[in-house]
Amino acid sequence: MKKIRVNVADGYDILIQRGLISECGEYIRNVTNASKVCLISDSNVFPIYGKKVLSQLKANGFDACEYVFAAGEGKKTTATVISMVEFMAQNELTRNDIVVALGGGVTGDMAGFAASIYLRGIDFVQIPTSLLAQVDSSVGGKTAVDLPQGKNLCGAFHQPVLVLIDPDTLDTLTPHFFSDGMAEAIKTGCIKSASLFEKLEHEDAKAIIEDVIFECVSIKAGVVERDEKELGERALLNFGHTPGHAIEKLHNFITISHGEAVGIGMVMIAKAGESNGITPFGTADRIANVLRKYNLKTQDENSLEDIITSMNADKKRTSDSIKFTLLHEIGNAYSKKIKNEDIPSFFGLK
């Protein structure tokens, strides 16, 4: 078993091991004295793993109830979270009880947010079953839902008490969702590890997926420890996300996945960096090539004008600027505020 300690809040462990989901109840019992557990999952994941996890929870002395919502980013709304919170109240969870998020990034984001606002905050555990959640979203305590005005605009920082990563769950992913998660792994290489990026360029990530997960999570854990509330370094993790979120919004969070949109955003930012003399020429092509290797998109059908307009709802926006993550080179990123009136020309619009 691989273990990474995240030293924020009270601190928590990330455990990575094949077959871990079959032993999850024991590890959850080790971090809580809760009597009740609310297991939150979606309609895709629960039929595969739900009974196994419920059995584990009950075998370790928990009174467990389950909340299953219809899968998809379109359900990542305030209405769904309020429904979760009401379900917890109906089942009489107390401040000493716990939420377990079983699923991908949407499940983790919403279950964590529901846990953060129920009784002003109860503990929760992440059991990420998608690659995107395993390499990125399950770690760091960012929880949120989307609003009609933009992605992840309603949320809270709420750290889990435990993250259990079982790479075997990736075997049930469709190729599309494996690719979706690879976008975040590629992003991690772009901003923090040239060696990881080169590994993804030249090797088959699926063949070394445990190493990829471990490296991505280790990098993110370090960033979160140094900057839990995204006041500085943690903003680098948003590479590609500002245009990516704008693209997701233009697709109504339905016809493009998060990873696909972020991949397009990374190419956009790298090209803008090149044209503004910030990023070495050829960087965008390298990123685009590795995205294509993992069957990800590199451009969107929406116009550049529409994407830039959609960026105005980004949560990193201030009254006069937006903070973007740019690359000095692969593996070396930094943040830069760009004035709102300068954004079109920065991206090459006249």
CSV table of C-alpha atoms in Angstrom, one decimal:
chain,number,residue,atom,x,y,z
A,1,MET,CA,0.0,0.0,0.0
A,2,LYS,CA,1.1,3.5,-0.8
A,3,LYS,CA,0.3,6.2,1.8
A,4,ILE,CA,0.5,10.0,1.5
A,5,ARG,CA,-0.1,12.3,4.5
A,6,VAL,CA,-1.7,15.6,3.8
A,7,ASN,CA,-0.9,18.0,6.7
A,8,VAL,CA,-3.8,20.5,6.5
A,9,ALA,CA,-6.6,20.9,9.0
A,10,ASP,CA,-6.3,17.9,11.3
A,11,GLY,CA,-4.4,16.0,8.7
A,12,TYR,CA,-5.5,13.0,6.7
A,13,ASP,CA,-4.1,10.0,4.8
A,14,ILE,CA,-4.5,9.1,1.1
A,15,LEU,CA,-4.2,5.4,0.8
A,16,ILE,CA,-3.6,3.8,-2.7
A,17,GLN,CA,-3.9,0.0,-3.2
A,18,ARG,CA,-5.6,-2.4,-5.5
A,19,GLY,CA,-8.6,-4.0,-3.9
A,20,LEU,CA,-8.9,-1.3,-1.2
A,21,ILE,CA,-12.6,-0.8,-1.8
A,22,SER,CA,-13.2,-4.4,-0.4
A,23,GLU,CA,-11.6,-3.3,2.9
A,24,CYS,CA,-12.9,0.2,3.1
A,25,GLY,CA,-15.0,-0.2,6.2
A,26,GLU,CA,-12.1,-1.1,8.4
A,27,TYR,CA,-10.1,2.0,7.3
A,28,ILE,CA,-13.1,4.3,7.7
A,29,ARG,CA,-13.7,2.9,11.2
A,30,ASN,CA,-10.1,3.8,12.1
A,31,VAL,CA,-10.7,7.5,11.5
A,32,THR,CA,-14.2,8.0,13.1
A,33,ASN,CA,-16.4,7.1,16.0
A,34,ALA,CA,-19.5,7.7,14.0
A,35,SER,CA,-22.6,5.6,14.5
A,36,LYS,CA,-24.2,6.5,11.2
A,37,VAL,CA,-22.8,6.9,7.7
A,38,CYS,CA,-24.5,8.5,4.7
A,39,LEU,CA,-23.1,6.9,1.5
A,40,ILE,CA,-23.5,9.2,-1.4
A,41,SER,CA,-23.1,7.9,-4.9
A,42,ASP,CA,-24.5,8.2,-8.4
A,43,SER,CA,-26.6,6.0,-10.7
A,44,ASN,CA,-23.6,4.8,-12.6
A,45,VAL,CA,-21.3,3.9,-9.7
A,46,PHE,CA,-23.7,2.6,-7.0
A,47,PRO,CA,-24.9,-0.4,-9.0
A,48,ILE,CA,-21.2,-1.5,-9.4
A,49,TYR,CA,-19.7,-0.8,-6.0
A,50,GLY,CA,-22.6,0.3,-3.7
A,51,LYS,CA,-23.5,-3.0,-2.2
A,52,LYS,CA,-19.9,-3.9,-1.5
A,53,VAL,CA,-19.2,-0.6,0.3
A,54,LEU,CA,-22.5,-0.8,2.3
A,55,SER,CA,-21.6,-4.3,3.3
A,56,GLN,CA,-18.2,-3.1,4.5
A,57,LEU,CA,-19.7,-0.3,6.4
A,58,LYS,CA,-22.2,-2.5,8.2
A,59,ALA,CA,-19.6,-5.1,8.9
A,60,ASN,CA,-17.6,-2.5,10.8
A,61,GLY,CA,-20.5,-1.4,13.0
A,62,PHE,CA,-22.0,1.5,11.0
A,63,ASP,CA,-25.7,2.2,10.6
A,64,ALA,CA,-25.5,3.1,6.9
A,65,CYS,CA,-28.0,4.8,4.6
A,66,GLU,CA,-27.5,5.6,0.9
A,67,TYR,CA,-28.3,8.6,-1.3
A,68,VAL,CA,-28.1,7.8,-5.0
A,69,PHE,CA,-28.5,10.7,-7.6
A,70,ALA,CA,-28.8,10.6,-11.3
A,71,ALA,CA,-25.3,10.7,-12.8
A,72,GLY,CA,-23.9,13.6,-14.7
A,73,GLU,CA,-22.5,17.1,-14.4
A,74,GLY,CA,-26.0,18.4,-15.1
A,75,LYS,CA,-27.0,17.2,-11.6
A,76,LYS,CA,-24.2,19.2,-9.9
A,77,THR,CA,-26.6,21.8,-8.6
A,78,THR,CA,-27.7,23.5,-5.4
A,79,ALA,CA,-31.0,21.6,-5.6
A,80,THR,CA,-29.2,18.2,-5.5
A,81,VAL,CA,-27.1,19.3,-2.6
A,82,ILE,CA,-30.1,20.5,-0.6
A,83,SER,CA,-31.8,17.2,-1.3
A,84,MET,CA,-28.7,15.4,0.1
A,85,VAL,CA,-28.7,17.6,3.2
A,86,GLU,CA,-32.4,17.0,3.7
A,87,PHE,CA,-31.8,13.2,3.4
A,88,MET,CA,-29.2,13.4,6.1
A,89,ALA,CA,-31.6,15.3,8.4
A,90,GLN,CA,-34.4,12.7,7.7
A,91,ASN,CA,-31.9,10.0,8.7
A,92,GLU,CA,-31.0,11.9,11.8
A,93,LEU,CA,-27.3,12.1,11.3
A,94,THR,CA,-25.5,14.0,14.1
A,95,ARG,CA,-22.4,16.1,14.2
A,96,ASN,CA,-20.5,12.9,15.1
A,97,ASP,CA,-21.6,11.1,12.0
A,98,ILE,CA,-20.0,10.9,8.6
A,99,VAL,CA,-20.5,11.1,4.9
A,100,VAL,CA,-18.8,8.8,2.4
A,101,ALA,CA,-18.5,9.9,-1.2
A,102,LEU,CA,-18.3,7.0,-3.6
A,103,GLY,CA,-17.8,8.0,-7.2
A,104,GLY,CA,-16.2,10.5,-9.5
A,105,GLY,CA,-15.5,14.2,-9.3
A,106,VAL,CA,-19.1,15.3,-9.4
A,107,THR,CA,-20.0,12.9,-6.5
A,108,GLY,CA,-17.0,14.0,-4.4
A,109,ASP,CA,-17.6,17.7,-5.0
A,110,MET,CA,-21.3,17.5,-4.0
A,111,ALA,CA,-21.0,15.1,-1.1
A,112,GLY,CA,-18.2,17.1,0.3
A,113,PHE,CA,-20.2,20.3,0.0
A,114,ALA,CA,-23.2,18.7,1.6
A,115,ALA,CA,-21.0,17.5,4.5
A,116,SER,CA,-19.6,21.0,4.8
A,117,ILE,CA,-23.0,22.7,5.3
A,118,TYR,CA,-24.9,20.0,7.2
A,119,LEU,CA,-24.9,21.0,10.9
A,120,ARG,CA,-22.2,23.5,9.9
A,121,GLY,CA,-19.9,20.8,8.9
A,122,ILE,CA,-19.5,17.0,9.5
A,123,ASP,CA,-16.7,14.7,8.5
A,124,PHE,CA,-16.5,13.0,5.1
A,125,VAL,CA,-14.4,10.3,3.3
A,126,GLN,CA,-13.6,10.2,-0.4
A,127,ILE,CA,-13.6,6.9,-2.3
A,128,PRO,CA,-12.9,8.2,-5.8
A,129,THR,CA,-13.7,5.7,-8.6
A,130,SER,CA,-12.8,7.8,-11.7
A,131,LEU,CA,-9.3,8.6,-12.8
A,132,LEU,CA,-10.1,12.3,-12.7
A,133,ALA,CA,-11.1,12.1,-9.1
A,134,GLN,CA,-8.2,9.8,-8.2
A,135,VAL,CA,-5.5,12.0,-9.6
A,136,ASP,CA,-7.0,15.4,-8.7
A,137,SER,CA,-10.4,16.3,-7.3
A,138,SER,CA,-10.6,13.9,-4.3
A,139,VAL,CA,-7.6,15.6,-2.7
A,140,GLY,CA,-7.4,19.1,-1.3
A,141,GLY,CA,-10.9,19.8,0.1
A,142,LYS,CA,-12.4,21.8,-2.7
A,143,THR,CA,-16.1,21.2,-2.7
A,144,ALA,CA,-18.7,22.9,-4.9
A,145,VAL,CA,-21.7,22.9,-7.2
A,146,ASP,CA,-22.3,24.7,-10.5
A,147,LEU,CA,-24.6,27.7,-10.9
A,148,PRO,CA,-26.4,28.8,-14.1
A,149,GLN,CA,-23.8,31.6,-14.2
A,150,GLY,CA,-20.8,29.3,-14.1
A,151,LYS,CA,-18.9,26.3,-12.8
A,152,ASN,CA,-18.1,25.7,-9.2
A,153,LEU,CA,-19.3,29.1,-8.1
A,154,CYS,CA,-21.0,27.9,-4.9
A,155,GLY,CA,-18.7,25.9,-2.6
A,156,ALA,CA,-16.5,25.6,0.4
A,157,PHE,CA,-13.1,24.4,1.4
A,158,HIS,CA,-13.8,21.2,3.5
A,159,GLN,CA,-11.0,18.7,3.8
A,160,PRO,CA,-11.8,14.9,3.9
A,161,VAL,CA,-10.7,12.8,6.9
A,162,LEU,CA,-9.5,10.0,4.6
A,163,VAL,CA,-9.1,9.3,0.9
A,164,LEU,CA,-9.2,5.7,-0.3
A,165,ILE,CA,-8.0,5.1,-3.9
A,166,ASP,CA,-8.5,1.7,-5.4
A,167,PRO,CA,-7.0,1.6,-9.0
A,168,ASP,CA,-9.0,-1.5,-9.7
A,169,THR,CA,-12.1,0.7,-10.0
A,170,LEU,CA,-10.6,2.1,-13.2
A,171,ASP,CA,-11.3,-1.2,-14.9
A,172,THR,CA,-15.0,-0.4,-15.1
A,173,LEU,CA,-14.4,3.0,-16.7
A,174,THR,CA,-15.3,3.5,-20.3
A,175,PRO,CA,-12.4,4.7,-22.5
A,176,HIS,CA,-14.0,8.2,-22.6
A,177,PHE,CA,-13.8,8.6,-18.8
A,178,PHE,CA,-10.3,7.2,-18.6
A,179,SER,CA,-9.3,9.9,-21.2
A,180,ASP,CA,-11.2,12.5,-19.1
A,181,GLY,CA,-9.0,11.8,-16.1
A,182,MET,CA,-5.8,11.8,-18.2
A,183,ALA,CA,-6.3,15.6,-18.8
A,184,GLU,CA,-5.7,16.3,-15.2
A,185,ALA,CA,-2.6,14.1,-15.1
A,186,ILE,CA,-1.3,15.9,-18.1
A,187,LYS,CA,-2.1,19.2,-16.4
A,188,THR,CA,-0.1,18.1,-13.4
A,189,GLY,CA,2.9,17.4,-15.5
A,190,CYS,CA,2.6,20.7,-17.3
A,191,ILE,CA,2.7,22.8,-14.2
A,192,LYS,CA,4.9,20.8,-11.8
A,193,SER,CA,6.8,17.9,-13.3
A,194,ALA,CA,8.5,17.8,-16.7
A,195,SER,CA,9.5,14.2,-16.0
A,196,LEU,CA,5.8,13.2,-15.5
A,197,PHE,CA,4.8,14.9,-18.7
A,198,GLU,CA,7.6,13.1,-20.6
A,199,LYS,CA,6.4,9.8,-19.1
A,200,LEU,CA,2.9,10.4,-20.3
A,201,GLU,CA,4.4,11.4,-23.7
A,202,HIS,CA,6.5,8.3,-24.2
A,203,GLU,CA,4.9,5.6,-22.2
A,204,ASP,CA,1.4,4.1,-21.9
A,205,ALA,CA,-0.2,5.7,-18.9
A,206,LYS,CA,-2.6,2.8,-18.4
A,207,ALA,CA,0.4,0.4,-17.9
A,208,ILE,CA,1.9,2.5,-15.2
A,209,ILE,CA,-1.3,4.0,-13.8
A,210,GLU,CA,-0.5,3.4,-10.1
A,211,ASP,CA,2.7,5.4,-10.5
A,212,VAL,CA,0.8,8.1,-12.3
A,213,ILE,CA,-1.8,8.4,-9.6
A,214,PHE,CA,0.8,8.4,-6.8
A,215,GLU,CA,2.9,11.1,-8.5
A,216,CYS,CA,-0.1,13.3,-9.2
A,217,VAL,CA,-1.5,13.0,-5.7
A,218,SER,CA,1.9,13.6,-4.1
A,219,ILE,CA,2.3,16.8,-6.1
A,220,LYS,CA,-1.2,18.0,-5.3
A,221,ALA,CA,-0.8,17.1,-1.6
A,222,GLY,CA,2.3,19.2,-1.4
A,223,VAL,CA,0.7,22.2,-3.1
A,224,VAL,CA,-2.4,22.0,-0.8
A,225,GLU,CA,-0.2,21.8,2.3
A,226,ARG,CA,1.6,25.0,1.3
A,227,ASP,CA,-1.5,26.8,0.2
A,228,GLU,CA,-4.7,25.3,1.4
A,229,LYS,CA,-7.1,28.2,0.5
A,230,GLU,CA,-5.6,29.0,-2.9
A,231,LEU,CA,-4.0,32.3,-1.9
A,232,GLY,CA,-0.9,31.7,-4.1
A,233,GLU,CA,0.7,28.5,-5.4
A,234,ARG,CA,-2.5,26.4,-5.4
A,235,ALA,CA,-3.9,28.6,-8.2
A,236,LEU,CA,-1.3,26.9,-10.5
A,237,LEU,CA,-3.5,23.8,-10.4
A,238,ASN,CA,-6.0,25.8,-12.5
A,239,PHE,CA,-3.9,25.6,-15.6
A,240,GLY,CA,-6.3,25.3,-18.5
A,241,HIS,CA,-9.3,25.6,-16.2
A,242,THR,CA,-10.4,29.2,-16.8
A,243,PRO,CA,-11.0,28.7,-20.6
A,244,GLY,CA,-12.0,25.1,-19.8
A,245,HIS,CA,-14.8,26.1,-17.5
A,246,ALA,CA,-16.0,28.7,-20.0
A,247,ILE,CA,-16.2,26.0,-22.6
A,248,GLU,CA,-18.1,23.7,-20.3
A,249,LYS,CA,-20.6,26.5,-19.7
A,250,LEU,CA,-21.1,27.1,-23.4
A,251,HIS,CA,-21.9,23.4,-23.7
A,252,ASN,CA,-24.3,23.6,-20.8
A,253,PHE,CA,-22.1,21.2,-18.8
A,254,ILE,CA,-23.6,18.4,-21.0
A,255,THR,CA,-22.0,17.9,-24.4
A,256,ILE,CA,-18.3,18.1,-23.3
A,257,SER,CA,-16.6,16.6,-20.4
A,258,HIS,CA,-14.5,18.4,-17.8
A,259,GLY,CA,-11.2,16.8,-19.0
A,260,GLU,CA,-11.9,17.5,-22.6
A,261,ALA,CA,-12.6,21.2,-21.9
A,262,VAL,CA,-9.5,21.5,-19.7
A,263,GLY,CA,-7.4,20.0,-22.4
A,264,ILE,CA,-8.6,22.5,-24.9
A,265,GLY,CA,-8.0,25.2,-22.3
A,266,MET,CA,-4.4,24.1,-21.8
A,267,VAL,CA,-3.7,24.3,-25.5
A,268,MET,CA,-5.3,27.8,-25.7
A,269,ILE,CA,-3.2,29.1,-22.8
A,270,ALA,CA,0.0,27.6,-24.2
A,271,LYS,CA,-0.6,29.2,-27.6
A,272,ALA,CA,-1.4,32.5,-25.9
A,273,GLY,CA,1.8,32.2,-23.9
A,274,GLU,CA,3.8,31.5,-27.1
A,275,SER,CA,2.4,34.5,-29.0
A,276,ASN,CA,3.1,36.8,-26.0
A,277,GLY,CA,6.7,35.7,-25.7
A,278,ILE,CA,6.1,33.9,-22.3
A,279,THR,CA,6.2,30.2,-23.3
A,280,PRO,CA,8.7,28.5,-25.7
A,281,PHE,CA,7.3,27.9,-29.2
A,282,GLY,CA,6.3,24.3,-29.7
A,283,THR,CA,4.9,23.9,-26.2
A,284,ALA,CA,1.3,24.0,-27.3
A,285,ASP,CA,2.0,21.4,-30.0
A,286,ARG,CA,3.6,19.1,-27.4
A,287,ILE,CA,0.6,19.4,-25.1
A,288,ALA,CA,-1.8,18.9,-28.0
A,289,ASN,CA,0.0,15.8,-29.1
A,290,VAL,CA,-0.1,14.1,-25.7
A,291,LEU,CA,-3.8,15.1,-25.4
A,292,ARG,CA,-4.5,13.4,-28.8
A,293,LYS,CA,-2.5,10.3,-27.6
A,294,TYR,CA,-5.1,9.9,-24.9
A,295,ASN,CA,-8.1,10.7,-27.2
A,296,LEU,CA,-8.7,14.2,-25.9
A,297,LYS,CA,-9.8,17.2,-27.8
A,298,THR,CA,-7.5,20.1,-28.6
A,299,GLN,CA,-10.0,22.7,-29.9
A,300,ASP,CA,-13.7,23.6,-29.6
A,301,GLU,CA,-16.3,24.5,-32.1
A,302,ASN,CA,-17.3,27.7,-30.1
A,303,SER,CA,-15.6,30.8,-31.3
A,304,LEU,CA,-12.7,32.4,-29.4
A,305,GLU,CA,-14.9,35.5,-28.8
A,306,ASP,CA,-17.6,33.4,-27.2
A,307,ILE,CA,-15.2,31.5,-25.0
A,308,ILE,CA,-13.6,34.8,-23.8
A,309,THR,CA,-17.0,36.2,-23.0
A,310,SER,CA,-17.9,33.1,-21.1
A,311,MET,CA,-14.7,33.5,-19.0
A,312,ASN,CA,-16.2,36.6,-17.4
A,313,ALA,CA,-18.1,34.3,-14.9
A,314,ASP,CA,-14.9,32.6,-13.7
A,315,LYS,CA,-14.5,32.5,-9.9
A,316,LYS,CA,-10.9,33.7,-10.3
A,317,ARG,CA,-12.2,37.0,-11.8
A,318,THR,CA,-11.7,40.2,-9.9
A,319,SER,CA,-13.4,43.6,-10.7
A,320,ASP,CA,-10.8,44.4,-13.4
A,321,SER,CA,-8.8,41.2,-14.2
A,322,ILE,CA,-8.7,37.4,-14.3
A,323,LYS,CA,-5.8,35.3,-12.9
A,324,PHE,CA,-4.4,32.8,-15.4
A,325,THR,CA,-1.9,30.1,-15.0
A,326,LEU,CA,0.9,30.3,-17.7
A,327,LEU,CA,3.9,28.2,-18.5
A,328,HIS,CA,7.5,29.4,-18.5
A,329,GLU,CA,8.1,25.9,-19.8
A,330,ILE,CA,6.7,22.4,-19.3
A,331,GLY,CA,6.9,21.7,-15.5
A,332,ASN,CA,7.3,25.4,-14.6
A,333,ALA,CA,4.2,27.4,-14.2
A,334,TYR,CA,3.2,30.8,-12.7
A,335,SER,CA,0.2,32.9,-12.2
A,336,LYS,CA,-0.5,36.2,-13.9
A,337,LYS,CA,-3.4,38.7,-13.7
A,338,ILE,CA,-4.5,40.0,-17.0
A,339,LYS,CA,-6.7,43.0,-17.2
A,340,ASN,CA,-10.2,42.3,-18.6
A,341,GLU,CA,-9.7,44.7,-21.5
A,342,ASP,CA,-6.4,43.0,-22.4
A,343,ILE,CA,-7.7,39.4,-22.4
A,344,PRO,CA,-8.9,39.4,-26.1
A,345,SER,CA,-5.6,40.6,-27.5
A,346,PHE,CA,-3.7,38.3,-25.1
A,347,PHE,CA,-5.5,35.4,-26.8
A,348,GLY,CA,-4.9,36.8,-30.3
A,349,LEU,CA,-8.2,38.6,-31.0
A,350,LYS,CA,-7.7,41.9,-32.8
